[in-house]
Amino acid sequence: MATKVEQTTNEVLHFIGNFNSKDKNRLNTEFKRKLLRRQSTVRDLKWNVQCSDFAQKTHNPIRAIVDGMKIEPNPDKRMIALSIGDPTTFGNLQPAEEILDAMKQVIDEKNFNGYAPSVGFIEAREAVAEYSAHQGKIKEISGKDVILCSGCSCSLDLCIAAIANEGQNILIPKPGFSIYKTLAEGFGIECRSYNLIPERGWEIDLDHLEELIDENTAAIIVTNPSNPCGSVFTESHTLDIIEIAERHFLPIIADEIYEHFVFPGNEYHSFASLSKNVPVLSCGGLTKRFLVPGWRLGWIIVHDRHGALQDIRKGLLNLSARILGPNSLVQGALPAILKNTPQKFYDGLVETLQNHANIAYQLLKEIRGLTPIMPKGAMYMMVEIDMKNFPDINDELDFVQKLVSEQSVFCLPGKCFDIDNFMRIVLTVPKEMIIEACERINEFCEHHYKPPKNGFHDEIDDLPIDFIDINGEN
């Protein structure tokens, strides 16, 4: 089959054939010249499919950091990954039978194989409203206040997209979950990080938070309980945060996926349960508490105050149409999951996590050069690394790389959460693996621990024992 260029060439040559010889030669020469230019242009054409600005701006800081690291485990030791935030990874934590039975029943009934409304089935949304009634102390929650999403990350995505425009900024915690930047920066939304204070159990530095606010600030994102810190805000601290938001008329996006992972002895207060005037978008889901992160069922609860979120509510409805709702089978099972899962399952999971936290804390706090910060909830612990005591290690990235290569223990470096000289460990691994990992970390630190010798006591330590007289004479 002739190409378009060949067809055109034949037609023109036939047309030229009708002229006399002189004109024919002139036209023929001119045509050949143009044809050569045309053929050259065709040869120069190439595919030019470019990536969108949105995609180029979107990146995952954790993935970028980890991919750039040299992760080569010691072949003589099994790998222990204290880095993975998936509670199902090692198989020691399994969902309750009631959760699985609810899904099996929905599959057998074959009533939820089709599309659902983009915001979710109303029965599933009403079940979430009832399950989250503790958040509705100020204003009762109804099913119409709930939007179902494909996991809690999707909930956060919709909230950020609905509430901020390109050129605006949102305030996020430091250290904090990297997904906030991943979701915001593609839209051209600036992320400004407010400090958390480790000496105060990772409370927010309220002065720093308020300093970051300007006329372009669209919202404050809070994570409570915290990933990566495992902190749980007190009632008074939560009220202080709400007061700042109210003073500046800023809505709060509350990442509360770990709201039920609070260790005994600590008390949790959702932001909406304490906020009289500040509107709150609360993000939660099945992921962690029910041990089914792969089922991808999250939600947004719109806690409006004074009608401030009227337009945002409409925006969320519009944005939900982009994914056409989460998995319909999980939605169908959701009312039974939320109603029938026994309290003993929840209590047992929290007890396990607290037990693992206590074990890790007691072992790590004895290791020279490390300072673990005991969590109050969630499933993570932050460990500070006193880098000056490890002179042959450059920074915490180098620390975790060498820890893998020598001891086959992998922890996420603090840089993944925008903080230096820390590493994060997860508490969902089996008990015996936590103990073994901590023992290996101790061996690693003892091998590399070399404190600086620049003080009086260091100089005394270096003197021969017989040179020192306990009476102060020598």
mmCIF file of C-alpha atoms in Angstrom, residues 101-313:
data_model
loop_
_atom_site.group_PDB
_atom_site.id
_atom_site.type_symbol
_atom_site.label_atom_id
_atom_site.label_comp_id
_atom_site.label_asym_id
_atom_site.label_seq_id
_atom_site.Cartn_x
_atom_site.Cartn_y
_atom_site.Cartn_z
ATOM 1 C CA ASP A 101 -16.808 -13.885 57.302
ATOM 2 C CA ALA A 102 -18.399 -10.544 56.389
ATOM 3 C CA MET A 103 -16.458 -10.490 53.113
ATOM 4 C CA LYS A 104 -17.228 -14.140 52.333
ATOM 5 C CA GLN A 105 -20.929 -13.538 52.856
ATOM 6 C CA VAL A 106 -20.954 -10.534 50.533
ATOM 7 C CA ILE A 107 -19.145 -12.507 47.831
ATOM 8 C CA ASP A 108 -21.551 -15.446 48.167
ATOM 9 C CA GLU A 109 -24.634 -13.206 48.037
ATOM 10 C CA LYS A 110 -23.438 -11.624 44.760
ATOM 11 C CA ASN A 111 -25.269 -8.352 45.467
ATOM 12 C CA PHE A 112 -22.249 -6.051 45.356
ATOM 13 C CA ASN A 113 -20.534 -6.910 42.087
ATOM 14 C CA GLY A 114 -21.563 -3.712 40.322
ATOM 15 C CA TYR A 115 -20.577 -0.072 40.602
ATOM 16 C CA ALA A 116 -21.373 1.868 43.756
ATOM 17 C CA PRO A 117 -22.163 5.583 44.014
ATOM 18 C CA SER A 118 -18.927 7.564 43.800
ATOM 19 C CA VAL A 119 -19.233 8.605 47.474
ATOM 20 C CA GLY A 120 -20.166 5.078 48.569
ATOM 21 C CA PHE A 121 -23.314 3.130 49.407
ATOM 22 C CA ILE A 122 -25.430 5.023 51.924
ATOM 23 C CA GLU A 123 -25.657 1.933 54.192
ATOM 24 C CA ALA A 124 -21.861 1.765 54.408
ATOM 25 C CA ARG A 125 -21.601 5.507 55.034
ATOM 26 C CA GLU A 126 -24.185 5.317 57.819
ATOM 27 C CA ALA A 127 -22.224 2.442 59.375
ATOM 28 C CA VAL A 128 -19.102 4.640 59.450
ATOM 29 C CA ALA A 129 -21.086 7.485 61.014
ATOM 30 C CA GLU A 130 -22.285 5.173 63.790
ATOM 31 C CA TYR A 131 -18.819 3.670 64.277
ATOM 32 C CA SER A 132 -17.309 7.177 64.561
ATOM 33 C CA ALA A 133 -19.991 8.614 66.837
ATOM 34 C CA HIS A 134 -17.291 9.492 69.408
ATOM 35 C CA GLN A 135 -16.133 12.222 67.026
ATOM 36 C CA GLY A 136 -19.605 13.791 67.022
ATOM 37 C CA LYS A 137 -19.756 15.155 70.568
ATOM 38 C CA ILE A 138 -20.133 18.735 69.300
ATOM 39 C CA LYS A 139 -22.284 17.925 66.285
ATOM 40 C CA GLU A 140 -23.806 14.530 65.540
ATOM 41 C CA ILE A 141 -22.524 12.707 62.442
ATOM 42 C CA SER A 142 -24.835 11.330 59.753
ATOM 43 C CA GLY A 143 -24.150 9.144 56.747
ATOM 44 C CA LYS A 144 -24.325 12.237 54.533
ATOM 45 C CA ASP A 145 -21.219 13.568 56.294
ATOM 46 C CA VAL A 146 -19.201 10.520 55.195
ATOM 47 C CA ILE A 147 -17.405 10.016 51.873
ATOM 48 C CA LEU A 148 -15.893 6.593 51.244
ATOM 49 C CA CYS A 149 -12.498 6.476 49.533
ATOM 50 C CA SER A 150 -9.946 3.996 48.261
ATOM 51 C CA GLY A 151 -7.881 3.914 51.451
ATOM 52 C CA CYS A 152 -6.924 6.681 53.850
ATOM 53 C CA SER A 153 -4.287 8.025 51.448
ATOM 54 C CA CYS A 154 -7.070 8.630 48.935
ATOM 55 C CA SER A 155 -9.040 10.422 51.673
ATOM 56 C CA LEU A 156 -6.106 12.755 52.263
ATOM 57 C CA ASP A 157 -5.688 13.253 48.518
ATOM 58 C CA LEU A 158 -9.291 14.389 48.098
ATOM 59 C CA CYS A 159 -9.119 16.698 51.117
ATOM 60 C CA ILE A 160 -5.945 18.437 49.928
ATOM 61 C CA ALA A 161 -7.249 18.736 46.371
ATOM 62 C CA ALA A 162 -10.563 20.172 47.560
ATOM 63 C CA ILE A 163 -9.192 22.712 50.011
ATOM 64 C CA ALA A 164 -6.057 24.230 48.435
ATOM 65 C CA ASN A 165 -5.181 25.834 45.089
ATOM 66 C CA GLU A 166 -1.912 26.152 43.220
ATOM 67 C CA GLY A 167 0.246 28.780 44.925
ATOM 68 C CA GLN A 168 -1.330 28.225 48.338
ATOM 69 C CA ASN A 169 0.324 26.356 51.203
ATOM 70 C CA ILE A 170 -0.640 23.753 53.768
ATOM 71 C CA LEU A 171 1.086 23.136 57.103
ATOM 72 C CA ILE A 172 2.376 19.621 57.794
ATOM 73 C CA PRO A 173 4.253 18.026 60.739
ATOM 74 C CA LYS A 174 8.024 17.529 60.916
ATOM 75 C CA PRO A 175 8.774 14.701 61.352
ATOM 76 C CA GLY A 176 5.746 13.534 59.437
ATOM 77 C CA PHE A 177 4.276 11.113 56.945
ATOM 78 C CA SER A 178 5.750 11.846 53.512
ATOM 79 C CA ILE A 179 2.477 11.228 51.650
ATOM 80 C CA TYR A 180 1.327 14.793 52.377
ATOM 81 C CA LYS A 181 4.064 16.215 50.142
ATOM 82 C CA THR A 182 3.469 13.546 47.528
ATOM 83 C CA LEU A 183 -0.188 14.517 47.278
ATOM 84 C CA ALA A 184 0.219 18.296 47.465
ATOM 85 C CA GLU A 185 3.215 19.152 45.334
ATOM 86 C CA GLY A 186 1.729 17.821 42.115
ATOM 87 C CA PHE A 187 -0.989 20.450 42.445
ATOM 88 C CA GLY A 188 1.587 23.204 42.948
ATOM 89 C CA ILE A 189 0.661 23.453 46.644
ATOM 90 C CA GLU A 190 3.534 24.368 48.961
ATOM 91 C CA CYS A 191 4.108 22.251 52.076
ATOM 92 C CA ARG A 192 5.410 24.128 55.104
ATOM 93 C CA SER A 193 6.675 21.930 57.920
ATOM 94 C CA TYR A 194 6.064 22.786 61.565
ATOM 95 C CA ASN A 195 8.336 21.223 64.173
ATOM 96 C CA LEU A 196 7.413 18.510 66.637
ATOM 97 C CA ILE A 197 9.355 18.528 69.907
ATOM 98 C CA PRO A 198 10.816 15.122 70.876
ATOM 99 C CA GLU A 199 11.572 16.217 74.458
ATOM 100 C CA ARG A 200 7.848 16.849 74.944
ATOM 101 C CA GLY A 201 6.676 13.558 73.498
ATOM 102 C CA TRP A 202 6.492 15.029 69.995
ATOM 103 C CA GLU A 203 4.056 17.810 70.814
ATOM 104 C CA ILE A 204 3.720 20.527 68.168
ATOM 105 C CA ASP A 205 5.913 23.606 68.537
ATOM 106 C CA LEU A 206 2.922 25.956 68.629
ATOM 107 C CA ASP A 207 4.976 29.125 68.164
ATOM 108 C CA HIS A 208 6.623 27.686 65.071
ATOM 109 C CA LEU A 209 3.268 26.519 63.731
ATOM 110 C CA GLU A 210 1.805 29.988 63.996
ATOM 111 C CA GLU A 211 4.885 31.621 62.465
ATOM 112 C CA LEU A 212 4.330 29.649 59.257
ATOM 113 C CA ILE A 213 0.808 30.927 58.682
ATOM 114 C CA ASP A 214 0.238 33.646 56.085
ATOM 115 C CA GLU A 215 -2.532 34.840 53.757
ATOM 116 C CA ASN A 216 -1.884 31.889 51.415
ATOM 117 C CA THR A 217 -2.260 29.174 54.046
ATOM 118 C CA ALA A 218 -5.221 26.945 53.205
ATOM 119 C CA ALA A 219 -5.238 24.335 55.996
ATOM 120 C CA ILE A 220 -3.362 22.664 58.858
ATOM 121 C CA ILE A 221 -2.733 18.929 58.614
ATOM 122 C CA VAL A 222 -2.363 17.115 61.936
ATOM 123 C CA THR A 223 -1.500 13.452 62.511
ATOM 124 C CA ASN A 224 -2.816 12.035 65.755
ATOM 125 C CA PRO A 225 -1.735 9.430 66.787
ATOM 126 C CA SER A 226 1.434 10.018 64.837
ATOM 127 C CA ASN A 227 3.268 8.206 62.106
ATOM 128 C CA PRO A 228 6.271 8.126 62.536
ATOM 129 C CA CYS A 229 6.416 9.232 66.187
ATOM 130 C CA GLY A 230 3.760 7.179 67.942
ATOM 131 C CA SER A 231 2.685 10.263 69.899
ATOM 132 C CA VAL A 232 -0.842 10.943 71.173
ATOM 133 C CA PHE A 233 -1.818 14.535 71.888
ATOM 134 C CA THR A 234 -3.314 15.415 75.250
ATOM 135 C CA GLU A 235 -6.676 17.159 75.423
ATOM 136 C CA SER A 236 -5.085 20.471 76.405
ATOM 137 C CA HIS A 237 -2.555 20.346 73.567
ATOM 138 C CA THR A 238 -5.281 19.493 71.061
ATOM 139 C CA LEU A 239 -7.283 22.497 72.265
ATOM 140 C CA ASP A 240 -4.204 24.717 71.856
ATOM 141 C CA ILE A 241 -3.887 23.628 68.223
ATOM 142 C CA ILE A 242 -7.586 24.256 67.621
ATOM 143 C CA GLU A 243 -7.243 27.730 69.156
ATOM 144 C CA ILE A 244 -4.535 28.675 66.653
ATOM 145 C CA ALA A 245 -6.627 27.354 63.755
ATOM 146 C CA GLU A 246 -9.629 29.343 64.979
ATOM 147 C CA ARG A 247 -7.601 32.522 65.389
ATOM 148 C CA HIS A 248 -6.528 32.327 61.758
ATOM 149 C CA PHE A 249 -9.779 30.845 60.361
ATOM 150 C CA LEU A 250 -8.022 27.745 59.067
ATOM 151 C CA PRO A 251 -9.700 24.350 58.655
ATOM 152 C CA ILE A 252 -7.991 21.249 60.006
ATOM 153 C CA ILE A 253 -7.343 18.078 58.019
ATOM 154 C CA ALA A 254 -7.001 15.413 60.717
ATOM 155 C CA ASP A 255 -5.171 12.237 59.729
ATOM 156 C CA GLU A 256 -6.681 9.946 62.369
ATOM 157 C CA ILE A 257 -6.116 6.515 60.854
ATOM 158 C CA TYR A 258 -4.489 5.378 64.134
ATOM 159 C CA GLU A 259 -7.152 6.860 66.426
ATOM 160 C CA HIS A 260 -7.873 3.459 68.008
ATOM 161 C CA PHE A 261 -4.188 2.548 68.434
ATOM 162 C CA VAL A 262 -3.765 4.233 71.822
ATOM 163 C CA PHE A 263 -1.889 2.422 74.566
ATOM 164 C CA PRO A 264 -3.594 2.012 77.967
ATOM 165 C CA GLY A 265 -2.796 4.876 80.301
ATOM 166 C CA ASN A 266 -3.171 7.441 77.521
ATOM 167 C CA GLU A 267 -6.331 9.211 76.434
ATOM 168 C CA TYR A 268 -7.189 10.116 72.863
ATOM 169 C CA HIS A 269 -9.332 13.056 71.744
ATOM 170 C CA SER A 270 -10.322 13.520 68.117
ATOM 171 C CA PHE A 271 -10.097 17.078 66.855
ATOM 172 C CA ALA A 272 -13.755 17.205 65.873
ATOM 173 C CA SER A 273 -14.858 16.111 69.337
ATOM 174 C CA LEU A 274 -13.220 19.226 70.838
ATOM 175 C CA SER A 275 -13.700 21.801 68.074
ATOM 176 C CA LYS A 276 -16.664 24.141 68.532
ATOM 177 C CA ASN A 277 -15.858 26.547 65.721
ATOM 178 C CA VAL A 278 -13.050 25.136 63.564
ATOM 179 C CA PRO A 279 -14.231 22.881 60.703
ATOM 180 C CA VAL A 280 -12.471 19.510 60.545
ATOM 181 C CA LEU A 281 -12.038 16.940 57.789
ATOM 182 C CA SER A 282 -11.267 13.669 59.580
ATOM 183 C CA CYS A 283 -9.559 10.918 57.552
ATOM 184 C CA GLY A 284 -9.733 7.290 58.671
ATOM 185 C CA GLY A 285 -10.322 3.779 57.404
ATOM 186 C CA LEU A 286 -10.135 0.010 57.868
ATOM 187 C CA THR A 287 -6.439 -0.241 57.007
ATOM 188 C CA LYS A 288 -4.624 -0.611 60.318
ATOM 189 C CA ARG A 289 -7.111 -1.432 63.063
ATOM 190 C CA PHE A 290 -8.747 -4.223 61.078
ATOM 191 C CA LEU A 291 -5.476 -5.532 59.581
ATOM 192 C CA VAL A 292 -6.684 -5.360 55.974
ATOM 193 C CA PRO A 293 -4.635 -2.559 54.362
ATOM 194 C CA GLY A 294 -4.929 -4.153 50.925
ATOM 195 C CA TRP A 295 -8.707 -3.865 50.963
ATOM 196 C CA ARG A 296 -8.310 -0.115 50.377
ATOM 197 C CA LEU A 297 -11.280 1.274 52.276
ATOM 198 C CA GLY A 298 -10.922 4.735 53.791
ATOM 199 C CA TRP A 299 -13.239 7.610 54.553
ATOM 200 C CA ILE A 300 -13.604 11.321 55.086
ATOM 201 C CA ILE A 301 -15.928 12.618 57.779
ATOM 202 C CA VAL A 302 -16.955 16.221 57.151
ATOM 203 C CA HIS A 303 -17.299 18.006 60.486
ATOM 204 C CA ASP A 304 -18.636 21.364 59.379
ATOM 205 C CA ARG A 305 -18.933 24.382 61.638
ATOM 206 C CA HIS A 306 -21.053 27.432 60.766
ATOM 207 C CA GLY A 307 -21.420 26.219 57.164
ATOM 208 C CA ALA A 308 -17.743 26.924 56.474
ATOM 209 C CA LEU A 309 -17.291 23.687 54.504
ATOM 210 C CA GLN A 310 -20.355 23.998 52.284
ATOM 211 C CA ASP A 311 -18.311 24.521 49.110
ATOM 212 C CA ILE A 312 -15.674 21.991 50.215
ATOM 213 C CA ARG A 313 -18.388 19.367 50.631
#
